[in-house]
Amino acid sequence: MERSEPASAPVSGVDRVSDIVESVKQYARQETVEPIRGAARWVAVGTVASLSLGIAMLYLALGILRLSQDLGGGALDGSWSFVHYVITGIVLAGVAGLAASRIGGRSLSRGGAR
């Protein structure tokens, strides 16, 4: 018994063009829309993190300033009152430097390369 292969229907030029157009659309969606969604997640998380860090730094600055004023007592009053602000600024600069040194260099790409 012989098996006869069904003859494949000829593909018209219009079908080929529509297949190419559909392939291009899928490729464009894959290479543009999906990475933008991933980047939007990074932006959302970064925004929340930066707001949280900013609020924490504000409370830290106020706490350091009040602690410095309480521990300094009356010795740093009058013309020496700026010392409390200098101390607060130095501590905050150190904390900001520490935070900046911990920033990772991961990129938005899947491979994680810079």
PDB file of N, CA and C in Angstrom:
ATOM      1  N   MET A   1       0.804  -1.172   0.000  1.00  0.00           N
ATOM      2  CA  MET A   1       0.000   0.000   0.000  1.00  0.00           C
ATOM      3  C   MET A   1       0.855   1.245   0.000  1.00  0.00           C
ATOM      4  N   GLU A   2       0.516   2.075  -0.863  1.00  0.00           N
ATOM      5  CA  GLU A   2       1.251   3.337  -0.955  1.00  0.00           C
ATOM      6  C   GLU A   2       0.489   4.428  -0.238  1.00  0.00           C
ATOM      7  N   ARG A   3       1.278   5.281   0.445  1.00  0.00           N
ATOM      8  CA  ARG A   3       0.649   6.429   1.107  1.00  0.00           C
ATOM      9  C   ARG A   3       0.790   7.630   0.211  1.00  0.00           C
ATOM     10  N   SER A   4      -0.298   8.219  -0.016  1.00  0.00           N
ATOM     11  CA  SER A   4      -0.233   9.415  -0.850  1.00  0.00           C
ATOM     12  C   SER A   4      -0.187  10.642   0.055  1.00  0.00           C
ATOM     13  N   GLU A   5       0.743  11.486  -0.197  1.00  0.00           N
ATOM     14  CA  GLU A   5       0.903  12.739   0.547  1.00  0.00           C
ATOM     15  C   GLU A   5      -0.107  13.732   0.019  1.00  0.00           C
ATOM     16  N   PRO A   6      -0.809  14.397   0.904  1.00  0.00           N
ATOM     17  CA  PRO A   6      -1.733  15.412   0.407  1.00  0.00           C
ATOM     18  C   PRO A   6      -0.937  16.573  -0.170  1.00  0.00           C
ATOM     19  N   ALA A   7      -1.406  17.050  -1.234  1.00  0.00           N
ATOM     20  CA  ALA A   7      -0.729  18.172  -1.877  1.00  0.00           C
ATOM     21  C   ALA A   7      -0.946  19.418  -1.033  1.00  0.00           C
ATOM     22  N   SER A   8       0.154  20.111  -0.756  1.00  0.00           N
ATOM     23  CA  SER A   8       0.018  21.330   0.050  1.00  0.00           C
ATOM     24  C   SER A   8      -0.560  22.433  -0.817  1.00  0.00           C
ATOM     25  N   ALA A   9      -1.386  23.203  -0.179  1.00  0.00           N
ATOM     26  CA  ALA A   9      -2.038  24.288  -0.910  1.00  0.00           C
ATOM     27  C   ALA A   9      -1.000  25.362  -1.205  1.00  0.00           C
ATOM     28  N   PRO A  10      -1.037  25.901  -2.376  1.00  0.00           N
ATOM     29  CA  PRO A  10      -0.071  26.950  -2.695  1.00  0.00           C
ATOM     30  C   PRO A  10      -0.337  28.183  -1.822  1.00  0.00           C
ATOM     31  N   VAL A  11       0.757  28.767  -1.336  1.00  0.00           N
ATOM     32  CA  VAL A  11       0.659  29.952  -0.477  1.00  0.00           C
ATOM     33  C   VAL A  11       0.709  31.176  -1.370  1.00  0.00           C
ATOM     34  N   SER A  12      -0.285  32.013  -1.211  1.00  0.00           N
ATOM     35  CA  SER A  12      -0.346  33.202  -2.065  1.00  0.00           C
ATOM     36  C   SER A  12       0.592  34.281  -1.529  1.00  0.00           C
ATOM     37  N   GLY A  13       0.850  35.256  -2.340  1.00  0.00           N
ATOM     38  CA  GLY A  13       1.718  36.369  -1.956  1.00  0.00           C
ATOM     39  C   GLY A  13       1.133  37.184  -0.819  1.00  0.00           C
ATOM     40  N   VAL A  14      -0.191  37.300  -0.787  1.00  0.00           N
ATOM     41  CA  VAL A  14      -0.850  38.060   0.283  1.00  0.00           C
ATOM     42  C   VAL A  14      -0.643  37.365   1.624  1.00  0.00           C
ATOM     43  N   ASP A  15      -0.728  36.030   1.644  1.00  0.00           N
ATOM     44  CA  ASP A  15      -0.511  35.282   2.884  1.00  0.00           C
ATOM     45  C   ASP A  15       0.926  35.442   3.373  1.00  0.00           C
ATOM     46  N   ARG A  16       1.867  35.426   2.460  1.00  0.00           N
ATOM     47  CA  ARG A  16       3.271  35.599   2.828  1.00  0.00           C
ATOM     48  C   ARG A  16       3.505  36.976   3.433  1.00  0.00           C
ATOM     49  N   VAL A  17       2.937  37.981   2.813  1.00  0.00           N
ATOM     50  CA  VAL A  17       3.109  39.346   3.315  1.00  0.00           C
ATOM     51  C   VAL A  17       2.470  39.489   4.691  1.00  0.00           C
ATOM     52  N   SER A  18       1.282  38.930   4.867  1.00  0.00           N
ATOM     53  CA  SER A  18       0.619  39.041   6.173  1.00  0.00           C
ATOM     54  C   SER A  18       1.396  38.276   7.246  1.00  0.00           C
ATOM     55  N   ASP A  19       2.008  37.133   6.879  1.00  0.00           N
ATOM     56  CA  ASP A  19       2.845  36.408   7.834  1.00  0.00           C
ATOM     57  C   ASP A  19       4.070  37.232   8.220  1.00  0.00           C
ATOM     58  N   ILE A  20       4.684  37.878   7.258  1.00  0.00           N
ATOM     59  CA  ILE A  20       5.857  38.712   7.538  1.00  0.00           C
ATOM     60  C   ILE A  20       5.477  39.889   8.426  1.00  0.00           C
ATOM     61  N   VAL A  21       4.361  40.526   8.117  1.00  0.00           N
ATOM     62  CA  VAL A  21       3.909  41.666   8.923  1.00  0.00           C
ATOM     63  C   VAL A  21       3.626  41.214  10.354  1.00  0.00           C
ATOM     64  N   GLU A  22       2.976  40.080  10.511  1.00  0.00           N
ATOM     65  CA  GLU A  22       2.675  39.567  11.857  1.00  0.00           C
ATOM     66  C   GLU A  22       3.960  39.221  12.610  1.00  0.00           C
ATOM     67  N   SER A  23       4.933  38.646  11.919  1.00  0.00           N
ATOM     68  CA  SER A  23       6.213  38.326  12.554  1.00  0.00           C
ATOM     69  C   SER A  23       6.934  39.588  13.006  1.00  0.00           C
ATOM     70  N   VAL A  24       6.909  40.615  12.181  1.00  0.00           N
ATOM     71  CA  VAL A  24       7.549  41.885  12.545  1.00  0.00           C
ATOM     72  C   VAL A  24       6.854  42.509  13.751  1.00  0.00           C
ATOM     73  N   LYS A  25       5.529  42.435  13.792  1.00  0.00           N
ATOM     74  CA  LYS A  25       4.784  42.981  14.934  1.00  0.00           C
ATOM     75  C   LYS A  25       5.155  42.250  16.224  1.00  0.00           C
ATOM     76  N   GLN A  26       5.209  40.921  16.158  1.00  0.00           N
ATOM     77  CA  GLN A  26       5.560  40.146  17.349  1.00  0.00           C
ATOM     78  C   GLN A  26       6.985  40.448  17.802  1.00  0.00           C
ATOM     79  N   TYR A  27       7.898  40.576  16.857  1.00  0.00           N
ATOM     80  CA  TYR A  27       9.286  40.877  17.202  1.00  0.00           C
ATOM     81  C   TYR A  27       9.398  42.262  17.830  1.00  0.00           C
ATOM     82  N   ALA A  28       8.709  43.237  17.260  1.00  0.00           N
ATOM     83  CA  ALA A  28       8.750  44.595  17.807  1.00  0.00           C
ATOM     84  C   ALA A  28       8.162  44.624  19.212  1.00  0.00           C
ATOM     85  N   ARG A  29       7.084  43.909  19.434  1.00  0.00           N
ATOM     86  CA  ARG A  29       6.470  43.846  20.765  1.00  0.00           C
ATOM     87  C   ARG A  29       7.439  43.208  21.761  1.00  0.00           C
ATOM     88  N   GLN A  30       8.097  42.150  21.340  1.00  0.00           N
ATOM     89  CA  GLN A  30       9.032  41.442  22.209  1.00  0.00           C
ATOM     90  C   GLN A  30      10.226  42.320  22.571  1.00  0.00           C
ATOM     91  N   GLU A  31      10.714  43.104  21.631  1.00  0.00           N
ATOM     92  CA  GLU A  31      11.927  43.888  21.850  1.00  0.00           C
ATOM     93  C   GLU A  31      11.680  45.288  22.394  1.00  0.00           C
ATOM     94  N   THR A  32      10.442  45.760  22.411  1.00  0.00           N
ATOM     95  CA  THR A  32      10.186  47.113  22.913  1.00  0.00           C
ATOM     96  C   THR A  32       9.241  47.132  24.104  1.00  0.00           C
ATOM     97  N   VAL A  33       8.087  46.544  23.984  1.00  0.00           N
ATOM     98  CA  VAL A  33       7.069  46.650  25.034  1.00  0.00           C
ATOM     99  C   VAL A  33       7.497  45.905  26.293  1.00  0.00           C
ATOM    100  N   GLU A  34       7.982  44.690  26.161  1.00  0.00           N
ATOM    101  CA  GLU A  34       8.362  43.905  27.333  1.00  0.00           C
ATOM    102  C   GLU A  34       9.521  44.535  28.108  1.00  0.00           C
ATOM    103  N   PRO A  35      10.590  45.023  27.460  1.00  0.00           N
ATOM    104  CA  PRO A  35      11.637  45.708  28.228  1.00  0.00           C
ATOM    105  C   PRO A  35      11.149  46.997  28.898  1.00  0.00           C
ATOM    106  N   ILE A  36      10.210  47.692  28.271  1.00  0.00           N
ATOM    107  CA  ILE A  36       9.677  48.914  28.884  1.00  0.00           C
ATOM    108  C   ILE A  36       8.896  48.563  30.142  1.00  0.00           C
ATOM    109  N   ARG A  37       8.158  47.473  30.123  1.00  0.00           N
ATOM    110  CA  ARG A  37       7.441  47.040  31.331  1.00  0.00           C
ATOM    111  C   ARG A  37       8.423  46.704  32.444  1.00  0.00           C
ATOM    112  N   GLY A  38       9.515  46.046  32.093  1.00  0.00           N
ATOM    113  CA  GLY A  38      10.539  45.736  33.096  1.00  0.00           C
ATOM    114  C   GLY A  38      11.181  46.991  33.650  1.00  0.00           C
ATOM    115  N   ALA A  39      11.432  47.961  32.788  1.00  0.00           N
ATOM    116  CA  ALA A  39      12.018  49.221  33.239  1.00  0.00           C
ATOM    117  C   ALA A  39      11.044  49.986  34.120  1.00  0.00           C
ATOM    118  N   ALA A  40       9.767  49.897  33.835  1.00  0.00           N
ATOM    119  CA  ALA A  40       8.765  50.581  34.660  1.00  0.00           C
ATOM    120  C   ALA A  40       8.764  50.010  36.076  1.00  0.00           C
ATOM    121  N   ARG A  41       8.960  48.706  36.197  1.00  0.00           N
ATOM    122  CA  ARG A  41       9.046  48.108  37.535  1.00  0.00           C
ATOM    123  C   ARG A  41      10.253  48.640  38.283  1.00  0.00           C
ATOM    124  N   TRP A  42      11.391  48.757  37.597  1.00  0.00           N
ATOM    125  CA  TRP A  42      12.603  49.290  38.225  1.00  0.00           C
ATOM    126  C   TRP A  42      12.370  50.726  38.681  1.00  0.00           C
ATOM    127  N   VAL A  43      11.717  51.519  37.852  1.00  0.00           N
ATOM    128  CA  VAL A  43      11.455  52.916  38.198  1.00  0.00           C
ATOM    129  C   VAL A  43      10.524  52.996  39.404  1.00  0.00           C
ATOM    130  N   ALA A  44       9.505  52.164  39.447  1.00  0.00           N
ATOM    131  CA  ALA A  44       8.567  52.181  40.575  1.00  0.00           C
ATOM    132  C   ALA A  44       9.268  51.806  41.878  1.00  0.00           C
ATOM    133  N   VAL A  45      10.054  50.753  41.850  1.00  0.00           N
ATOM    134  CA  VAL A  45      10.769  50.330  43.053  1.00  0.00           C
ATOM    135  C   VAL A  45      11.795  51.390  43.454  1.00  0.00           C
ATOM    136  N   GLY A  46      12.486  51.967  42.485  1.00  0.00           N
ATOM    137  CA  GLY A  46      13.464  53.009  42.783  1.00  0.00           C
ATOM    138  C   GLY A  46      12.837  54.252  43.375  1.00  0.00           C
ATOM    139  N   THR A  47      11.653  54.610  42.900  1.00  0.00           N
ATOM    140  CA  THR A  47      10.958  55.779  43.434  1.00  0.00           C
ATOM    141  C   THR A  47      10.558  55.559  44.886  1.00  0.00           C
ATOM    142  N   VAL A  48       9.992  54.405  45.173  1.00  0.00           N
ATOM    143  CA  VAL A  48       9.598  54.099  46.552  1.00  0.00           C
ATOM    144  C   VAL A  48      10.829  54.056  47.459  1.00  0.00           C
ATOM    145  N   ALA A  49      11.898  53.448  46.985  1.00  0.00           N
ATOM    146  CA  ALA A  49      13.115  53.352  47.792  1.00  0.00           C
ATOM    147  C   ALA A  49      13.728  54.726  48.047  1.00  0.00           C
ATOM    148  N   SER A  50      13.756  55.585  47.039  1.00  0.00           N
ATOM    149  CA  SER A  50      14.356  56.906  47.236  1.00  0.00           C
ATOM    150  C   SER A  50      13.517  57.769  48.169  1.00  0.00           C
ATOM    151  N   LEU A  51      12.196  57.668  48.077  1.00  0.00           N
ATOM    152  CA  LEU A  51      11.343  58.406  49.014  1.00  0.00           C
ATOM    153  C   LEU A  51      11.541  57.904  50.445  1.00  0.00           C
ATOM    154  N   SER A  52      11.625  56.599  50.607  1.00  0.00           N
ATOM    155  CA  SER A  52      11.846  56.032  51.940  1.00  0.00           C
ATOM    156  C   SER A  52      13.198  56.456  52.500  1.00  0.00           C
ATOM    157  N   LEU A  53      14.217  56.421  51.667  1.00  0.00           N
ATOM    158  CA  LEU A  53      15.547  56.832  52.109  1.00  0.00           C
ATOM    159  C   LEU A  53      15.575  58.317  52.451  1.00  0.00           C
ATOM    160  N   GLY A  54      14.885  59.133  51.675  1.00  0.00           N
ATOM    161  CA  GLY A  54      14.831  60.564  51.959  1.00  0.00           C
ATOM    162  C   GLY A  54      14.158  60.865  53.280  1.00  0.00           C
ATOM    163  N   ILE A  55      13.052  60.191  53.554  1.00  0.00           N
ATOM    164  CA  ILE A  55      12.353  60.395  54.830  1.00  0.00           C
ATOM    165  C   ILE A  55      13.220  59.912  55.990  1.00  0.00           C
ATOM    166  N   ALA A  56      13.883  58.772  55.810  1.00  0.00           N
ATOM    167  CA  ALA A  56      14.760  58.251  56.860  1.00  0.00           C
ATOM    168  C   ALA A  56      15.925  59.203  57.127  1.00  0.00           C
ATOM    169  N   MET A  57      16.488  59.780  56.076  1.00  0.00           N
ATOM    170  CA  MET A  57      17.594  60.735  56.254  1.00  0.00           C
ATOM    171  C   MET A  57      17.119  61.989  56.981  1.00  0.00           C
ATOM    172  N   LEU A  58      15.916  62.441  56.705  1.00  0.00           N
ATOM    173  CA  LEU A  58      15.364  63.607  57.394  1.00  0.00           C
ATOM    174  C   LEU A  58      15.224  63.329  58.890  1.00  0.00           C
ATOM    175  N   TYR A  59      14.653  62.185  59.233  1.00  0.00           N
ATOM    176  CA  TYR A  59      14.512  61.831  60.650  1.00  0.00           C
ATOM    177  C   TYR A  59      15.879  61.633  61.309  1.00  0.00           C
ATOM    178  N   LEU A  60      16.812  61.049  60.598  1.00  0.00           N
ATOM    179  CA  LEU A  60      18.161  60.872  61.134  1.00  0.00           C
ATOM    180  C   LEU A  60      18.814  62.222  61.404  1.00  0.00           C
ATOM    181  N   ALA A  61      18.664  63.155  60.475  1.00  0.00           N
ATOM    182  CA  ALA A  61      19.249  64.486  60.660  1.00  0.00           C
ATOM    183  C   ALA A  61      18.644  65.185  61.871  1.00  0.00           C
ATOM    184  N   LEU A  62      17.328  65.114  61.996  1.00  0.00           N
ATOM    185  CA  LEU A  62      16.685  65.744  63.152  1.00  0.00           C
ATOM    186  C   LEU A  62      17.120  65.085  64.458  1.00  0.00           C
ATOM    187  N   GLY A  63      17.235  63.772  64.448  1.00  0.00           N
ATOM    188  CA  GLY A  63      17.674  63.056  65.646  1.00  0.00           C
ATOM    189  C   GLY A  63      19.093  63.411  66.037  1.00  0.00           C
ATOM    190  N   ILE A  64      19.988  63.466  65.072  1.00  0.00           N
ATOM    191  CA  ILE A  64      21.382  63.817  65.358  1.00  0.00           C
ATOM    192  C   ILE A  64      21.473  65.251  65.866  1.00  0.00           C
ATOM    193  N   LEU A  65      20.735  66.145  65.253  1.00  0.00           N
ATOM    194  CA  LEU A  65      20.752  67.542  65.683  1.00  0.00           C
ATOM    195  C   LEU A  65      20.251  67.678  67.121  1.00  0.00           C
ATOM    196  N   ARG A  66      19.136  67.030  67.435  1.00  0.00           N
ATOM    197  CA  ARG A  66      18.593  67.119  68.798  1.00  0.00           C
ATOM    198  C   ARG A  66      19.529  66.457  69.805  1.00  0.00           C
ATOM    199  N   LEU A  67      20.137  65.336  69.453  1.00  0.00           N
ATOM    200  CA  LEU A  67      21.086  64.673  70.341  1.00  0.00           C
ATOM    201  C   LEU A  67      22.294  65.561  70.590  1.00  0.00           C
ATOM    202  N   SER A  68      22.793  66.160  69.545  1.00  0.00           N
ATOM    203  CA  SER A  68      23.940  67.061  69.668  1.00  0.00           C
ATOM    204  C   SER A  68      23.604  68.258  70.551  1.00  0.00           C
ATOM    205  N   GLN A  69      22.421  68.799  70.394  1.00  0.00           N
ATOM    206  CA  GLN A  69      22.021  69.947  71.212  1.00  0.00           C
ATOM    207  C   GLN A  69      21.830  69.543  72.674  1.00  0.00           C
ATOM    208  N   ASP A  70      21.309  68.352  72.917  1.00  0.00           N
ATOM    209  CA  ASP A  70      21.124  67.901  74.303  1.00  0.00           C
ATOM    210  C   ASP A  70      22.455  67.585  74.971  1.00  0.00           C
ATOM    211  N   LEU A  71      23.348  66.897  74.249  1.00  0.00           N
ATOM    212  CA  LEU A  71      24.633  66.528  74.837  1.00  0.00           C
ATOM    213  C   LEU A  71      25.564  67.727  74.968  1.00  0.00           C
ATOM    214  N   GLY A  72      25.423  68.695  74.076  1.00  0.00           N
ATOM    215  CA  GLY A  72      26.292  69.872  74.127  1.00  0.00           C
ATOM    216  C   GLY A  72      25.979  70.784  75.296  1.00  0.00           C
ATOM    217  N   GLY A  73      24.764  70.712  75.755  1.00  0.00           N
ATOM    218  CA  GLY A  73      24.367  71.548  76.884  1.00  0.00           C
ATOM    219  C   GLY A  73      24.507  73.026  76.559  1.00  0.00           C
ATOM    220  N   GLY A  74      24.899  73.797  77.528  1.00  0.00           N
ATOM    221  CA  GLY A  74      25.038  75.239  77.343  1.00  0.00           C
ATOM    222  C   GLY A  74      26.398  75.637  76.806  1.00  0.00           C
ATOM    223  N   ALA A  75      27.312  74.653  76.639  1.00  0.00           N
ATOM    224  CA  ALA A  75      28.670  74.985  76.201  1.00  0.00           C
ATOM    225  C   ALA A  75      28.704  75.475  74.758  1.00  0.00           C
ATOM    226  N   LEU A  76      27.761  75.024  73.943  1.00  0.00           N
ATOM    227  CA  LEU A  76      27.779  75.393  72.528  1.00  0.00           C
ATOM    228  C   LEU A  76      26.611  76.305  72.181  1.00  0.00           C
ATOM    229  N   ASP A  77      26.275  77.195  73.071  1.00  0.00           N
ATOM    230  CA  ASP A  77      25.218  78.167  72.806  1.00  0.00           C
ATOM    231  C   ASP A  77      25.831  79.462  72.293  1.00  0.00           C
ATOM    232  N   GLY A  78      24.981  80.345  71.854  1.00  0.00           N
ATOM    233  CA  GLY A  78      25.443  81.660  71.406  1.00  0.00           C
ATOM    234  C   GLY A  78      26.146  81.575  70.070  1.00  0.00           C
ATOM    235  N   SER A  79      27.380  82.079  70.021  1.00  0.00           N
ATOM    236  CA  SER A  79      28.107  82.127  68.753  1.00  0.00           C
ATOM    237  C   SER A  79      28.616  80.751  68.317  1.00  0.00           C
ATOM    238  N   TRP A  80      28.552  79.751  69.196  1.00  0.00           N
ATOM    239  CA  TRP A  80      29.000  78.404  68.848  1.00  0.00           C
ATOM    240  C   TRP A  80      27.837  77.477  68.477  1.00  0.00           C
ATOM    241  N   SER A  81      26.654  78.005  68.313  1.00  0.00           N
ATOM    242  CA  SER A  81      25.493  77.155  68.032  1.00  0.00           C
ATOM    243  C   SER A  81      25.571  76.478  66.662  1.00  0.00           C
ATOM    244  N   PHE A  82      26.405  76.989  65.767  1.00  0.00           N
ATOM    245  CA  PHE A  82      26.554  76.385  64.434  1.00  0.00           C
ATOM    246  C   PHE A  82      27.213  75.012  64.499  1.00  0.00           C
ATOM    247  N   VAL A  83      27.922  74.716  65.585  1.00  0.00           N
ATOM    248  CA  VAL A  83      28.653  73.455  65.700  1.00  0.00           C
ATOM    249  C   VAL A  83      27.690  72.262  65.626  1.00  0.00           C
ATOM    250  N   HIS A  84      26.512  72.405  66.180  1.00  0.00           N
ATOM    251  CA  HIS A  84      25.524  71.320  66.118  1.00  0.00           C
ATOM    252  C   HIS A  84      25.175  70.988  64.664  1.00  0.00           C
ATOM    253  N   TYR A  85      25.040  72.004  63.855  1.00  0.00           N
ATOM    254  CA  TYR A  85      24.693  71.798  62.446  1.00  0.00           C
ATOM    255  C   TYR A  85      25.870  71.208  61.674  1.00  0.00           C
ATOM    256  N   VAL A  86      27.084  71.606  62.030  1.00  0.00           N
ATOM    257  CA  VAL A  86      28.276  71.045  61.383  1.00  0.00           C
ATOM    258  C   VAL A  86      28.391  69.556  61.716  1.00  0.00           C
ATOM    259  N   ILE A  87      28.180  69.219  62.976  1.00  0.00           N
ATOM    260  CA  ILE A  87      28.231  67.806  63.381  1.00  0.00           C
ATOM    261  C   ILE A  87      27.185  67.000  62.617  1.00  0.00           C
ATOM    262  N   THR A  88      25.984  67.530  62.540  1.00  0.00           N
ATOM    263  CA  THR A  88      24.907  66.851  61.812  1.00  0.00           C
ATOM    264  C   THR A  88      25.271  66.678  60.343  1.00  0.00           C
ATOM    265  N   GLY A  89      25.818  67.716  59.732  1.00  0.00           N
ATOM    266  CA  GLY A  89      26.216  67.644  58.322  1.00  0.00           C
ATOM    267  C   GLY A  89      27.296  66.612  58.073  1.00  0.00           C
ATOM    268  N   ILE A  90      28.266  66.526  58.966  1.00  0.00           N
ATOM    269  CA  ILE A  90      29.356  65.554  58.808  1.00  0.00           C
ATOM    270  C   ILE A  90      28.818  64.122  58.908  1.00  0.00           C
ATOM    271  N   VAL A  91      27.964  63.879  59.893  1.00  0.00           N
ATOM    272  CA  VAL A  91      27.394  62.534  60.043  1.00  0.00           C
ATOM    273  C   VAL A  91      26.540  62.173  58.830  1.00  0.00           C
ATOM    274  N   LEU A  92      25.726  63.113  58.362  1.00  0.00           N
ATOM    275  CA  LEU A  92      24.884  62.832  57.191  1.00  0.00           C
ATOM    276  C   LEU A  92      25.719  62.618  55.933  1.00  0.00           C
ATOM    277  N   ALA A  93      26.813  63.355  55.788  1.00  0.00           N
ATOM    278  CA  ALA A  93      27.696  63.143  54.635  1.00  0.00           C
ATOM    279  C   ALA A  93      28.292  61.736  54.680  1.00  0.00           C
ATOM    280  N   GLY A  94      28.648  61.275  55.870  1.00  0.00           N
ATOM    281  CA  GLY A  94      29.161  59.914  56.012  1.00  0.00           C
ATOM    282  C   GLY A  94      28.121  58.863  55.662  1.00  0.00           C
ATOM    283  N   VAL A  95      26.896  59.073  56.118  1.00  0.00           N
ATOM    284  CA  VAL A  95      25.810  58.130  55.812  1.00  0.00           C
ATOM    285  C   VAL A  95      25.506  58.140  54.315  1.00  0.00           C
ATOM    286  N   ALA A  96      25.491  59.326  53.708  1.00  0.00           N
ATOM    287  CA  ALA A  96      25.239  59.418  52.263  1.00  0.00           C
ATOM    288  C   ALA A  96      26.368  58.754  51.475  1.00  0.00           C
ATOM    289  N   GLY A  97      27.606  58.920  51.917  1.00  0.00           N
ATOM    290  CA  GLY A  97      28.734  58.260  51.265  1.00  0.00           C
ATOM    291  C   GLY A  97      28.639  56.750  51.365  1.00  0.00           C
ATOM    292  N   LEU A  98      28.232  56.261  52.532  1.00  0.00           N
ATOM    293  CA  LEU A  98      28.040  54.824  52.709  1.00  0.00           C
ATOM    294  C   LEU A  98      26.937  54.307  51.792  1.00  0.00           C
ATOM    295  N   ALA A  99      25.842  55.039  51.712  1.00  0.00           N
ATOM    296  CA  ALA A  99      24.735  54.628  50.837  1.00  0.00           C
ATOM    297  C   ALA A  99      25.167  54.632  49.372  1.00  0.00           C
ATOM    298  N   ALA A 100      25.928  55.645  48.966  1.00  0.00           N
ATOM    299  CA  ALA A 100      26.385  55.727  47.573  1.00  0.00           C
ATOM    300  C   ALA A 100      27.358  54.598  47.240  1.00  0.00           C
ATOM    301  N   SER A 101      28.152  54.174  48.215  1.00  0.00           N
ATOM    302  CA  SER A 101      29.105  53.096  47.944  1.00  0.00           C
ATOM    303  C   SER A 101      28.411  51.745  47.784  1.00  0.00           C
ATOM    304  N   ARG A 102      27.183  51.624  48.268  1.00  0.00           N
ATOM    305  CA  ARG A 102      26.452  50.370  48.194  1.00  0.00           C
ATOM    306  C   ARG A 102      25.568  50.261  46.963  1.00  0.00           C
ATOM    307  N   ILE A 103      25.565  51.254  46.107  1.00  0.00           N
ATOM    308  CA  ILE A 103      24.726  51.216  44.912  1.00  0.00           C
ATOM    309  C   ILE A 103      25.279  50.177  43.954  1.00  0.00           C
ATOM    310  N   GLY A 104      24.405  49.283  43.490  1.00  0.00           N
ATOM    311  CA  GLY A 104      24.810  48.233  42.560  1.00  0.00           C
ATOM    312  C   GLY A 104      24.809  48.749  41.132  1.00  0.00           C
ATOM    313  N   GLY A 105      25.558  48.094  40.278  1.00  0.00           N
ATOM    314  CA  GLY A 105      25.652  48.507  38.889  1.00  0.00           C
ATOM    315  C   GLY A 105      24.882  47.616  37.939  1.00  0.00           C
ATOM    316  N   ARG A 106      23.843  46.938  38.438  1.00  0.00           N
ATOM    317  CA  ARG A 106      23.076  46.064  37.554  1.00  0.00           C
ATOM    318  C   ARG A 106      22.313  46.893  36.537  1.00  0.00           C
ATOM    319  N   SER A 107      22.168  46.341  35.370  1.00  0.00           N
ATOM    320  CA  SER A 107      21.440  47.041  34.318  1.00  0.00           C
ATOM    321  C   SER A 107      20.045  46.446  34.180  1.00  0.00           C
ATOM    322  N   LEU A 108      19.289  46.995  33.262  1.00  0.00           N
ATOM    323  CA  LEU A 108      17.936  46.506  33.024  1.00  0.00           C
ATOM    324  C   LEU A 108      17.908  45.271  32.140  1.00  0.00           C
ATOM    325  N   SER A 109      19.025  44.930  31.521  1.00  0.00           N
ATOM    326  CA  SER A 109      19.039  43.775  30.629  1.00  0.00           C
ATOM    327  C   SER A 109      18.966  42.482  31.437  1.00  0.00           C
ATOM    328  N   ARG A 110      18.561  41.428  30.797  1.00  0.00           N
ATOM    329  CA  ARG A 110      18.396  40.147  31.490  1.00  0.00           C
ATOM    330  C   ARG A 110      19.729  39.573  31.944  1.00  0.00           C
ATOM    331  N   GLY A 111      20.794  39.843  31.215  1.00  0.00           N
ATOM    332  CA  GLY A 111      22.097  39.294  31.547  1.00  0.00           C
ATOM    333  C   GLY A 111      22.727  39.942  32.756  1.00  0.00           C
ATOM    334  N   GLY A 112      22.294  41.144  33.120  1.00  0.00           N
ATOM    335  CA  GLY A 112      22.844  41.840  34.270  1.00  0.00           C
ATOM    336  C   GLY A 112      24.164  42.528  33.984  1.00  0.00           C
ATOM    337  N   ALA A 113      24.549  42.628  32.709  1.00  0.00           N
ATOM    338  CA  ALA A 113      25.800  43.294  32.368  1.00  0.00           C
ATOM    339  C   ALA A 113      25.634  44.797  32.480  1.00  0.00           C
ATOM    340  N   ARG A 114      26.750  45.458  32.648  1.00  0.00           N
ATOM    341  CA  ARG A 114      26.712  46.920  32.760  1.00  0.00           C
ATOM    342  C   ARG A 114      26.504  47.570  31.442  1.00  0.00           C
TER     343      ARG A 114
END
